[in-house]
mmCIF file of C-alpha atoms in Angstrom:
data_model
loop_
_atom_site.group_PDB
_atom_site.id
_atom_site.type_symbol
_atom_site.label_atom_id
_atom_site.label_comp_id
_atom_site.label_asym_id
_atom_site.label_seq_id
_atom_site.Cartn_x
_atom_site.Cartn_y
_atom_site.Cartn_z
ATOM 1 C CA MET F 143 -8.379 20.760 -28.253
ATOM 2 C CA SER F 144 -8.895 22.697 -25.018
ATOM 3 C CA LYS F 145 -6.867 25.846 -24.440
ATOM 4 C CA GLU F 146 -6.430 24.820 -20.841
ATOM 5 C CA ARG F 147 -3.036 23.369 -20.084
ATOM 6 C CA VAL F 148 -2.323 21.566 -16.880
ATOM 7 C CA LYS F 149 0.964 20.609 -15.318
ATOM 8 C CA VAL F 150 1.048 17.677 -12.958
ATOM 9 C CA GLY F 151 3.926 16.815 -10.716
ATOM 10 C CA PHE F 152 5.277 15.282 -7.560
ATOM 11 C CA SER F 153 7.397 16.868 -4.864
ATOM 12 C CA ARG F 154 9.347 15.131 -2.163
ATOM 13 C CA PHE F 155 9.244 16.005 1.492
ATOM 14 C CA ILE F 156 11.680 15.524 4.356
ATOM 15 C CA GLU F 157 10.511 14.798 7.909
ATOM 16 C CA SER F 158 12.850 15.758 10.712
ATOM 17 C CA ASN F 159 10.008 17.353 12.694
ATOM 18 C CA LYS F 160 10.185 20.153 10.110
ATOM 19 C CA LEU F 161 10.152 19.870 6.317
ATOM 20 C CA GLU F 162 12.874 21.682 4.373
ATOM 21 C CA THR F 163 13.321 21.981 0.617
ATOM 22 C CA THR F 164 16.727 20.791 -0.603
ATOM 23 C CA SER F 165 16.540 20.892 -4.400
ATOM 24 C CA LYS F 166 14.232 20.993 -7.388
ATOM 25 C CA TYR F 167 13.729 18.833 -10.486
ATOM 26 C CA ALA F 168 11.402 19.285 -13.422
ATOM 27 C CA PHE F 169 9.784 17.298 -16.195
ATOM 28 C CA ARG F 170 9.674 18.594 -19.732
ATOM 29 C CA GLY F 171 6.297 19.285 -21.275
ATOM 30 C CA LEU F 172 2.970 19.450 -19.502
ATOM 31 C CA ARG F 173 3.915 17.703 -16.235
ATOM 32 C CA ASP F 174 6.467 18.731 -13.627
ATOM 33 C CA LEU F 175 8.321 17.092 -10.753
ATOM 34 C CA THR F 176 9.326 19.773 -8.277
ATOM 35 C CA HIS F 177 10.751 20.194 -4.785
ATOM 36 C CA LEU F 178 12.946 17.194 -4.005
ATOM 37 C CA TYR F 179 13.113 16.219 -0.311
ATOM 38 C CA SER F 180 14.697 13.349 1.620
ATOM 39 C CA VAL F 181 13.648 11.484 4.772
ATOM 40 C CA ALA F 182 16.451 10.229 6.999
ATOM 41 C CA SER F 183 14.886 6.842 7.732
ATOM 42 C CA GLU F 184 14.632 3.519 5.961
ATOM 43 C CA SER F 185 11.225 1.823 5.873
ATOM 44 C CA LEU F 186 9.350 -1.199 4.564
ATOM 45 C CA SER F 187 5.714 -0.061 4.547
ATOM 46 C CA VAL F 188 3.562 3.039 4.881
ATOM 47 C CA ASP F 189 -0.078 3.186 5.967
ATOM 48 C CA THR F 190 -2.434 6.120 6.476
ATOM 49 C CA PHE F 191 -5.656 6.699 8.408
ATOM 50 C CA SER F 192 -7.963 9.556 9.401
ATOM 51 C CA TYR F 193 -9.247 10.080 12.940
ATOM 52 C CA LYS F 194 -11.300 13.017 14.257
ATOM 53 C CA ASN F 195 -10.532 15.191 11.228
ATOM 54 C CA ASP F 196 -6.802 14.545 11.477
ATOM 55 C CA VAL F 197 -4.641 12.585 9.039
ATOM 56 C CA TYR F 198 -1.982 10.185 10.305
ATOM 57 C CA VAL F 199 0.769 8.149 8.667
ATOM 58 C CA ALA F 200 2.287 4.958 10.122
ATOM 59 C CA ILE F 201 5.740 3.983 8.804
ATOM 60 C CA SER F 202 7.399 0.674 9.638
ATOM 61 C CA ALA F 203 11.129 1.202 10.131
ATOM 62 C CA PRO F 204 12.917 -2.057 11.012
ATOM 63 C CA SER F 205 16.365 -0.434 11.190
ATOM 64 C CA THR F 206 15.202 1.879 13.993
ATOM 65 C CA GLU F 207 13.022 -0.812 15.618
ATOM 66 C CA SER F 208 9.938 1.350 15.358
ATOM 67 C CA CYS F 209 6.570 2.089 13.832
ATOM 68 C CA MET F 210 6.689 5.853 13.406
ATOM 69 C CA ILE F 211 3.381 7.714 13.638
ATOM 70 C CA PHE F 212 3.142 11.134 11.979
ATOM 71 C CA GLN F 213 0.258 13.623 12.046
ATOM 72 C CA TRP F 214 -0.547 16.300 9.505
ATOM 73 C CA ASP F 215 -0.143 19.729 11.107
ATOM 74 C CA HIS F 216 -2.878 21.986 9.719
ATOM 75 C CA ILE F 217 -1.069 25.120 10.926
ATOM 76 C CA GLU F 218 2.515 24.422 9.902
ATOM 77 C CA MET F 219 1.314 22.485 6.837
ATOM 78 C CA ASN F 220 3.685 19.569 7.308
ATOM 79 C CA PHE F 221 3.858 16.098 8.828
ATOM 80 C CA ARG F 222 5.064 16.125 12.427
ATOM 81 C CA THR F 223 6.142 13.311 14.722
ATOM 82 C CA TYR F 224 3.191 12.178 16.835
ATOM 83 C CA ASP F 225 4.066 8.822 18.434
ATOM 84 C CA ASN F 226 6.559 5.996 18.142
ATOM 85 C CA ILE F 227 5.706 2.326 18.653
ATOM 86 C CA THR F 228 8.884 0.373 19.380
ATOM 87 C CA GLY F 229 9.522 -3.306 18.696
ATOM 88 C CA GLN F 230 11.893 -5.838 17.140
ATOM 89 C CA SER F 231 12.410 -5.826 13.359
ATOM 90 C CA ILE F 232 9.030 -4.254 12.579
ATOM 91 C CA VAL F 233 8.120 -5.079 8.978
ATOM 92 C CA GLY F 234 4.541 -3.789 8.818
ATOM 93 C CA CYS F 235 2.177 -1.291 10.476
ATOM 94 C CA LYS F 236 -1.478 -1.501 9.446
ATOM 95 C CA SER F 237 -4.306 0.623 10.832
ATOM 96 C CA VAL F 238 -7.884 -0.484 11.440
ATOM 97 C CA ILE F 239 -10.670 1.815 12.683
ATOM 98 C CA ILE F 240 -13.562 -0.021 14.345
ATOM 99 C CA GLU F 241 -16.450 1.891 15.930
ATOM 100 C CA ASN F 242 -14.345 5.049 16.164
ATOM 101 C CA GLU F 243 -11.456 3.257 17.850
ATOM 102 C CA VAL F 244 -8.052 3.135 16.167
ATOM 103 C CA PHE F 245 -5.901 0.000 16.174
ATOM 104 C CA VAL F 246 -2.479 -0.490 14.606
ATOM 105 C CA ILE F 247 -1.361 -4.038 13.780
ATOM 106 C CA VAL F 248 2.414 -4.236 14.181
ATOM 107 C CA ALA F 249 4.031 -7.222 12.446
ATOM 108 C CA GLN F 250 7.501 -8.213 13.686
ATOM 109 C CA LEU F 251 10.073 -10.770 12.630
ATOM 110 C CA PHE F 252 11.106 -11.366 16.250
ATOM 111 C CA GLY F 253 9.261 -11.240 19.542
ATOM 112 C CA GLY F 254 5.844 -11.928 18.065
ATOM 113 C CA SER F 255 3.431 -9.472 16.459
ATOM 114 C CA HIS F 256 1.132 -7.171 18.413
ATOM 115 C CA ILE F 257 -1.899 -4.894 18.164
ATOM 116 C CA TYR F 258 -1.846 -1.390 19.608
ATOM 117 C CA LYS F 259 -4.862 0.778 20.462
ATOM 118 C CA PHE F 260 -5.016 4.558 20.487
ATOM 119 C CA ASP F 261 -5.649 6.081 23.922
ATOM 120 C CA ASP F 262 -7.444 9.423 23.608
ATOM 121 C CA ASP F 263 -6.577 10.475 27.165
ATOM 122 C CA GLN F 264 -2.858 9.844 26.736
ATOM 123 C CA SER F 265 -2.780 10.752 23.024
ATOM 124 C CA ARG F 266 -0.644 7.720 22.268
ATOM 125 C CA PHE F 267 -0.825 4.069 21.218
ATOM 126 C CA ASN F 268 -0.703 1.402 23.943
ATOM 127 C CA LYS F 269 -0.320 -2.345 23.524
ATOM 128 C CA PHE F 270 -3.762 -3.929 23.284
ATOM 129 C CA GLN F 271 -3.200 -7.537 22.248
ATOM 130 C CA ASP F 272 -0.533 -10.074 21.292
ATOM 131 C CA ILE F 273 -0.741 -12.202 18.155
ATOM 132 C CA GLU F 274 0.260 -15.803 18.838
ATOM 133 C CA VAL F 275 3.772 -16.617 17.634
ATOM 134 C CA SER F 276 2.751 -20.168 16.701
ATOM 135 C CA LYS F 277 0.528 -18.794 13.931
ATOM 136 C CA ILE F 278 2.826 -16.151 12.452
ATOM 137 C CA SER F 279 6.579 -16.705 12.297
ATOM 138 C CA LYS F 280 7.723 -14.568 9.344
ATOM 139 C CA PRO F 281 5.089 -11.928 8.487
ATOM 140 C CA ASN F 282 5.468 -10.297 5.089
ATOM 141 C CA ASP F 283 2.219 -8.400 4.472
ATOM 142 C CA ILE F 284 -0.930 -7.265 6.309
ATOM 143 C CA GLU F 285 -4.339 -6.671 4.737
ATOM 144 C CA ALA F 286 -7.307 -5.342 6.744
ATOM 145 C CA PHE F 287 -10.878 -5.260 5.426
ATOM 146 C CA GLN F 288 -14.583 -5.420 6.252
ATOM 147 C CA ILE F 289 -17.175 -7.925 5.040
ATOM 148 C CA GLY F 290 -20.687 -6.812 5.953
ATOM 149 C CA SER F 291 -20.449 -5.649 9.558
ATOM 150 C CA ASP F 292 -17.462 -7.887 10.378
ATOM 151 C CA TRP F 293 -13.836 -6.751 10.489
ATOM 152 C CA PHE F 294 -10.895 -8.949 9.518
ATOM 153 C CA PHE F 295 -7.208 -8.812 8.801
ATOM 154 C CA VAL F 296 -4.848 -11.310 7.167
ATOM 155 C CA ILE F 297 -1.129 -11.679 7.768
ATOM 156 C CA ALA F 298 0.752 -13.342 4.915
ATOM 157 C CA ASP F 299 3.507 -15.591 6.300
ATOM 158 C CA SER F 300 6.597 -16.122 4.136
ATOM 159 C CA SER F 301 8.391 -18.738 6.248
ATOM 160 C CA LYS F 302 9.049 -22.256 4.967
ATOM 161 C CA ALA F 303 6.417 -23.609 7.335
ATOM 162 C CA GLY F 304 4.247 -20.545 6.721
ATOM 163 C CA LEU F 305 0.668 -20.357 7.814
ATOM 164 C CA SER F 306 -1.057 -17.220 6.479
ATOM 165 C CA THR F 307 -3.864 -16.511 8.927
ATOM 166 C CA LEU F 308 -7.191 -14.690 8.883
ATOM 167 C CA TYR F 309 -8.157 -12.862 12.103
ATOM 168 C CA LYS F 310 -11.650 -11.651 13.034
ATOM 169 C CA TRP F 311 -12.821 -8.948 15.431
ATOM 170 C CA ASN F 312 -15.154 -10.134 18.222
ATOM 171 C CA ASP F 313 -15.798 -6.857 20.117
ATOM 172 C CA ASN F 314 -13.039 -7.640 22.626
ATOM 173 C CA GLY F 315 -10.134 -8.251 20.277
ATOM 174 C CA PHE F 316 -8.988 -10.136 17.204
ATOM 175 C CA TYR F 317 -8.800 -13.916 17.218
ATOM 176 C CA SER F 318 -7.472 -16.384 14.658
ATOM 177 C CA TYR F 319 -10.378 -17.389 12.469
ATOM 178 C CA GLN F 320 -9.031 -19.348 9.501
ATOM 179 C CA SER F 321 -5.721 -20.677 8.202
ATOM 180 C CA LEU F 322 -5.012 -20.044 4.524
ATOM 181 C CA HIS F 323 -2.635 -21.410 1.928
ATOM 182 C CA GLU F 324 -0.379 -23.555 4.099
ATOM 183 C CA TRP F 325 3.279 -24.231 3.235
ATOM 184 C CA TYR F 326 3.540 -21.824 0.309
ATOM 185 C CA ARG F 327 5.704 -18.984 1.702
ATOM 186 C CA ASP F 328 3.181 -16.233 0.921
ATOM 187 C CA THR F 329 4.601 -12.806 0.191
ATOM 188 C CA ASN F 330 1.432 -10.736 -0.293
ATOM 189 C CA VAL F 331 -2.343 -10.764 0.225
ATOM 190 C CA GLU F 332 -4.872 -8.525 -1.551
ATOM 191 C CA PHE F 333 -8.570 -8.094 -0.712
ATOM 192 C CA LEU F 334 -10.927 -7.079 -3.523
ATOM 193 C CA ASP F 335 -14.531 -7.097 -4.639
ATOM 194 C CA LEU F 336 -14.957 -9.305 -7.684
ATOM 195 C CA ASP F 337 -18.401 -9.323 -9.316
ATOM 196 C CA GLY F 338 -19.982 -8.243 -6.037
ATOM 197 C CA LYS F 339 -18.291 -10.933 -3.922
ATOM 198 C CA ALA F 340 -15.403 -10.654 -1.470
ATOM 199 C CA HIS F 341 -12.166 -12.293 -2.609
ATOM 200 C CA LEU F 342 -8.578 -12.673 -1.468
ATOM 201 C CA ILE F 343 -5.586 -13.122 -3.767
ATOM 202 C CA LEU F 344 -2.471 -14.631 -2.190
ATOM 203 C CA ALA F 345 0.882 -14.391 -3.951
ATOM 204 C CA SER F 346 3.916 -16.551 -3.234
ATOM 205 C CA ARG F 347 7.162 -17.365 -4.987
ATOM 206 C CA SER F 348 6.450 -21.100 -4.864
ATOM 207 C CA GLN F 349 3.389 -21.077 -7.139
ATOM 208 C CA VAL F 350 1.097 -18.817 -9.181
ATOM 209 C CA PRO F 351 -1.243 -16.481 -7.244
ATOM 210 C CA VAL F 352 -4.355 -18.181 -5.881
ATOM 211 C CA ILE F 353 -7.859 -16.749 -5.438
ATOM 212 C CA TYR F 354 -10.131 -17.334 -2.438
ATOM 213 C CA GLN F 355 -13.839 -16.411 -2.430
ATOM 214 C CA TRP F 356 -15.865 -15.625 0.691
ATOM 215 C CA SER F 357 -18.642 -18.143 1.284
ATOM 216 C CA ARG F 358 -21.689 -16.614 2.954
ATOM 217 C CA SER F 359 -23.012 -20.014 3.935
ATOM 218 C CA ASN F 360 -19.763 -21.274 5.465
ATOM 219 C CA GLN F 361 -18.558 -17.851 6.625
ATOM 220 C CA LYS F 362 -15.092 -18.835 5.393
ATOM 221 C CA PHE F 363 -12.813 -18.173 2.443
ATOM 222 C CA ILE F 364 -12.914 -21.056 -0.040
ATOM 223 C CA LEU F 365 -10.132 -21.692 -2.547
ATOM 224 C CA GLN F 366 -11.619 -20.824 -5.927
ATOM 225 C CA GLY F 367 -8.758 -21.069 -8.397
ATOM 226 C CA GLU F 368 -5.527 -19.510 -9.541
ATOM 227 C CA ILE F 369 -4.188 -16.941 -11.975
ATOM 228 C CA PRO F 370 -2.363 -19.057 -14.602
ATOM 229 C CA ASN F 371 0.974 -18.264 -16.240
ATOM 230 C CA MET F 372 1.928 -15.837 -13.472
ATOM 231 C CA GLU F 373 4.809 -17.590 -11.724
ATOM 232 C CA ASP F 374 7.180 -15.693 -9.418
ATOM 233 C CA VAL F 375 4.696 -12.912 -8.593
ATOM 234 C CA VAL F 376 5.660 -11.284 -5.290
ATOM 235 C CA VAL F 377 2.927 -8.629 -4.966
ATOM 236 C CA VAL F 378 -0.619 -8.239 -6.335
ATOM 237 C CA LYS F 379 -2.500 -4.911 -6.253
ATOM 238 C CA HIS F 380 -5.919 -4.202 -7.733
ATOM 239 C CA PHE F 381 -7.330 -0.952 -9.099
ATOM 240 C CA ARG F 382 -10.264 0.310 -11.148
ATOM 241 C CA ILE F 383 -10.446 2.666 -14.086
ATOM 242 C CA LYS F 384 -13.994 3.684 -14.988
ATOM 243 C CA GLU F 385 -15.565 0.501 -13.544
ATOM 244 C CA GLU F 386 -12.990 -1.770 -15.195
ATOM 245 C CA LEU F 387 -11.067 -3.968 -12.745
ATOM 246 C CA TYR F 388 -7.305 -4.447 -13.183
ATOM 247 C CA LEU F 389 -4.499 -6.249 -11.391
ATOM 248 C CA ALA F 390 -0.901 -5.048 -11.112
ATOM 249 C CA MET F 391 1.331 -8.129 -10.775
ATOM 250 C CA THR F 392 4.880 -7.506 -9.539
ATOM 251 C CA ARG F 393 7.766 -9.735 -10.582
ATOM 252 C CA TYR F 394 11.265 -9.224 -9.218
ATOM 253 C CA ILE F 395 12.994 -10.081 -12.507
ATOM 254 C CA GLY F 396 11.434 -10.397 -15.945
ATOM 255 C CA ASP F 397 8.176 -8.623 -16.748
ATOM 256 C CA SER F 398 5.637 -7.326 -14.265
ATOM 257 C CA LYS F 399 2.128 -7.562 -15.718
ATOM 258 C CA VAL F 400 -1.118 -5.603 -15.888
ATOM 259 C CA LEU F 401 -4.229 -7.777 -16.157
ATOM 260 C CA ARG F 402 -7.864 -6.833 -16.822
ATOM 261 C CA TRP F 403 -10.913 -8.692 -15.529
ATOM 262 C CA GLY F 404 -13.109 -9.884 -18.372
ATOM 263 C CA THR F 405 -15.546 -12.744 -18.764
ATOM 264 C CA LYS F 406 -14.840 -14.647 -15.557
ATOM 265 C CA GLN F 407 -11.064 -14.445 -15.943
ATOM 266 C CA PHE F 408 -8.095 -12.086 -15.926
ATOM 267 C CA ALA F 409 -6.305 -11.400 -19.198
ATOM 268 C CA GLU F 410 -2.922 -9.741 -19.669
ATOM 269 C CA ILE F 411 -2.979 -6.338 -21.379
ATOM 270 C CA GLN F 412 0.549 -5.063 -20.768
ATOM 271 C CA ALA F 413 4.028 -6.190 -19.674
ATOM 272 C CA LEU F 414 6.442 -3.822 -17.933
ATOM 273 C CA PRO F 415 10.173 -4.717 -17.757
ATOM 274 C CA SER F 416 11.233 -5.329 -14.152
ATOM 275 C CA ARG F 417 14.749 -5.102 -12.792
ATOM 276 C CA GLY F 418 14.705 -6.039 -9.152
ATOM 277 C CA SER F 419 11.096 -4.936 -8.647
ATOM 278 C CA MET F 420 9.315 -5.545 -5.344
ATOM 279 C CA ILE F 421 6.314 -3.286 -5.995
ATOM 280 C CA LEU F 422 4.098 -2.284 -8.916
ATOM 281 C CA GLN F 423 1.718 0.109 -7.208
ATOM 282 C CA PRO F 424 -1.362 1.730 -8.790
ATOM 283 C CA PHE F 425 -2.568 5.114 -7.573
ATOM 284 C CA SER F 426 -4.686 7.934 -8.938
ATOM 285 C CA PHE F 427 -5.322 11.650 -8.545
ATOM 286 C CA LYS F 428 -8.222 13.534 -10.082
ATOM 287 C CA GLU F 429 -8.922 11.015 -12.839
ATOM 288 C CA ARG F 430 -5.247 10.560 -13.614
ATOM 289 C CA TYR F 431 -4.154 6.955 -13.137
ATOM 290 C CA TYR F 432 -0.562 5.978 -12.455
ATOM 291 C CA LEU F 433 1.589 2.908 -11.856
ATOM 292 C CA ALA F 434 4.829 3.090 -9.884
ATOM 293 C CA LEU F 435 7.272 0.276 -10.720
ATOM 294 C CA GLY F 436 10.041 0.108 -8.141
ATOM 295 C CA SER F 437 13.551 -1.130 -8.880
ATOM 296 C CA ASP F 438 16.398 -2.286 -6.642
ATOM 297 C CA TYR F 439 19.010 -1.854 -9.389
ATOM 298 C CA THR F 440 18.081 1.214 -11.385
ATOM 299 C CA PHE F 441 15.620 4.104 -11.506
ATOM 300 C CA SER F 442 12.001 3.400 -10.594
ATOM 301 C CA GLN F 443 9.481 4.135 -13.323
ATOM 302 C CA ILE F 444 6.233 6.091 -13.072
ATOM 303 C CA TYR F 445 3.644 5.244 -15.745
ATOM 304 C CA LEU F 446 0.533 7.222 -16.706
ATOM 305 C CA TRP F 447 -2.662 5.703 -18.120
ATOM 306 C CA ASP F 448 -3.362 6.496 -21.764
ATOM 307 C CA GLU F 449 -7.132 6.555 -22.060
ATOM 308 C CA ASP F 450 -7.083 6.374 -25.874
ATOM 309 C CA HIS F 451 -4.865 3.286 -26.131
ATOM 310 C CA LYS F 452 -5.908 1.688 -22.811
ATOM 311 C CA ILE F 453 -2.338 1.090 -21.659
ATOM 312 C CA PHE F 454 0.210 2.781 -19.388
ATOM 313 C CA ASP F 455 2.870 5.017 -20.939
ATOM 314 C CA ARG F 456 6.172 5.837 -19.277
ATOM 315 C CA PHE F 457 5.789 9.128 -17.446
ATOM 316 C CA LYS F 458 8.953 9.732 -15.422
ATOM 317 C CA GLU F 459 11.781 7.914 -13.696
ATOM 318 C CA VAL F 460 12.729 8.621 -10.095
ATOM 319 C CA TYR F 461 15.600 7.389 -7.974
ATOM 320 C CA ILE F 462 14.624 5.597 -4.759
ATOM 321 C CA GLN F 463 16.859 3.006 -3.121
ATOM 322 C CA ALA F 464 15.075 -0.366 -2.935
ATOM 323 C CA PRO F 465 11.473 0.954 -2.887
ATOM 324 C CA ARG F 466 8.955 -1.316 -1.148
ATOM 325 C CA SER F 467 5.704 0.691 -1.245
ATOM 326 C CA PHE F 468 4.015 3.765 -2.698
ATOM 327 C CA THR F 469 1.157 5.057 -0.535
ATOM 328 C CA VAL F 470 -1.275 7.921 -1.222
ATOM 329 C CA VAL F 471 -1.859 10.357 1.645
ATOM 330 C CA SER F 472 -4.347 13.192 1.109
ATOM 331 C CA THR F 473 -5.020 16.153 3.378
ATOM 332 C CA ASP F 474 -5.961 19.838 3.207
ATOM 333 C CA ARG F 475 -6.634 19.634 -0.515
ATOM 334 C CA ARG F 476 -3.095 18.366 -0.983
ATOM 335 C CA ASP F 477 -2.101 14.924 -2.231
ATOM 336 C CA PHE F 478 1.094 13.077 -1.355
ATOM 337 C CA ILE F 479 2.816 9.827 -2.225
ATOM 338 C CA PHE F 480 4.968 8.249 0.488
ATOM 339 C CA SER F 481 7.565 5.869 -0.919
ATOM 340 C CA SER F 482 9.257 3.519 1.541
ATOM 341 C CA SER F 483 12.888 2.578 0.937
ATOM 342 C CA PHE F 484 14.565 -0.544 2.274
ATOM 343 C CA LYS F 485 18.110 0.739 1.811
ATOM 344 C CA GLY F 486 17.875 4.503 1.776
ATOM 345 C CA ASN F 487 15.831 7.535 2.653
ATOM 346 C CA THR F 488 12.048 7.300 2.634
ATOM 347 C CA GLN F 489 10.642 9.723 0.062
ATOM 348 C CA ILE F 490 7.462 11.781 0.018
ATOM 349 C CA PHE F 491 6.153 13.236 -3.226
ATOM 350 C CA GLU F 492 3.436 15.856 -3.592
ATOM 351 C CA HIS F 493 1.086 15.700 -6.553
ATOM 352 C CA ILE F 494 0.661 19.257 -7.854
ATOM 353 C CA ILE F 495 -1.754 20.561 -10.466
ATOM 354 C CA ILE F 496 -0.821 23.947 -11.942
ATOM 355 C CA ASP F 497 -3.455 25.601 -14.093
ATOM 356 C CA LEU F 498 -1.703 27.396 -16.949
ATOM 357 C CA SER F 499 -4.826 28.436 -18.812
ATOM 358 C CA LEU F 500 -4.634 31.893 -20.298
#
């Protein structure tokens, strides 16, 4: 056994133009949770992007009718307010960088959804394009990705007459390219590489998650199959551990599941009790793999991957009101986790490694 001992932890930040420590918590044993902070803003999603050596964070805040843009300040060593995109009931902000130009897709429940483009001269985001209301009436999730040299994004529509739609970049803007999964009230869409081919997984509460595969000949996504015995899944996230592909399947009530890709199918390897869970989010730091299981009714659970037993062990519980996302943001050799909260303060944790070797 190595003499080197390492402590790993998270610390929360507050953003009110300046970050101030309010209290401190600690784990027992080899891993610590330190420096608790609060953020005086509710949110539904968090996205991050890098542009010209700077790191930005986009937070959708429906209660304040805004998509808040923060920038990492290399001098003050904190996240500072950079821009604010206003709208009506903004439920998602998703960045896309195409040929060194930054776009932010802003999904709204009212007034249609829009795309904003960063203006270098004005150092702000200006409206670039509208997304037709007839296609998207109740957006619930945005996924942006690249296939070959082509850029796409999908908006999952959760309305009763929902029409989840694939959009493609054509050098002048994004245009609707393909309708997906009609009439199923989709809650989430996940893009992943499966055996070297591009796939989409769409989750909805009306049926089990379905899998689409990109057809090179048709240049379209073709329905390939479904993930059986996975009813009531609201969110699907994929992750890899040492070349192995896994899915984190979120259920609101019951058991959320972890699945592993095997011989042409996914197989369940672990069930995690869910109590009002809207997100089971994988993330990793320096070969340490975690799952964050949110809860609307009790403490959210952080799990850590046990390499010997090939399952996740409970690591720590944290209190976040109605968490909806956990997003990794890395900058200046520091790693953060932004956790959006639907009913309370948005939280930011810092992942800290303390070398205690003698």
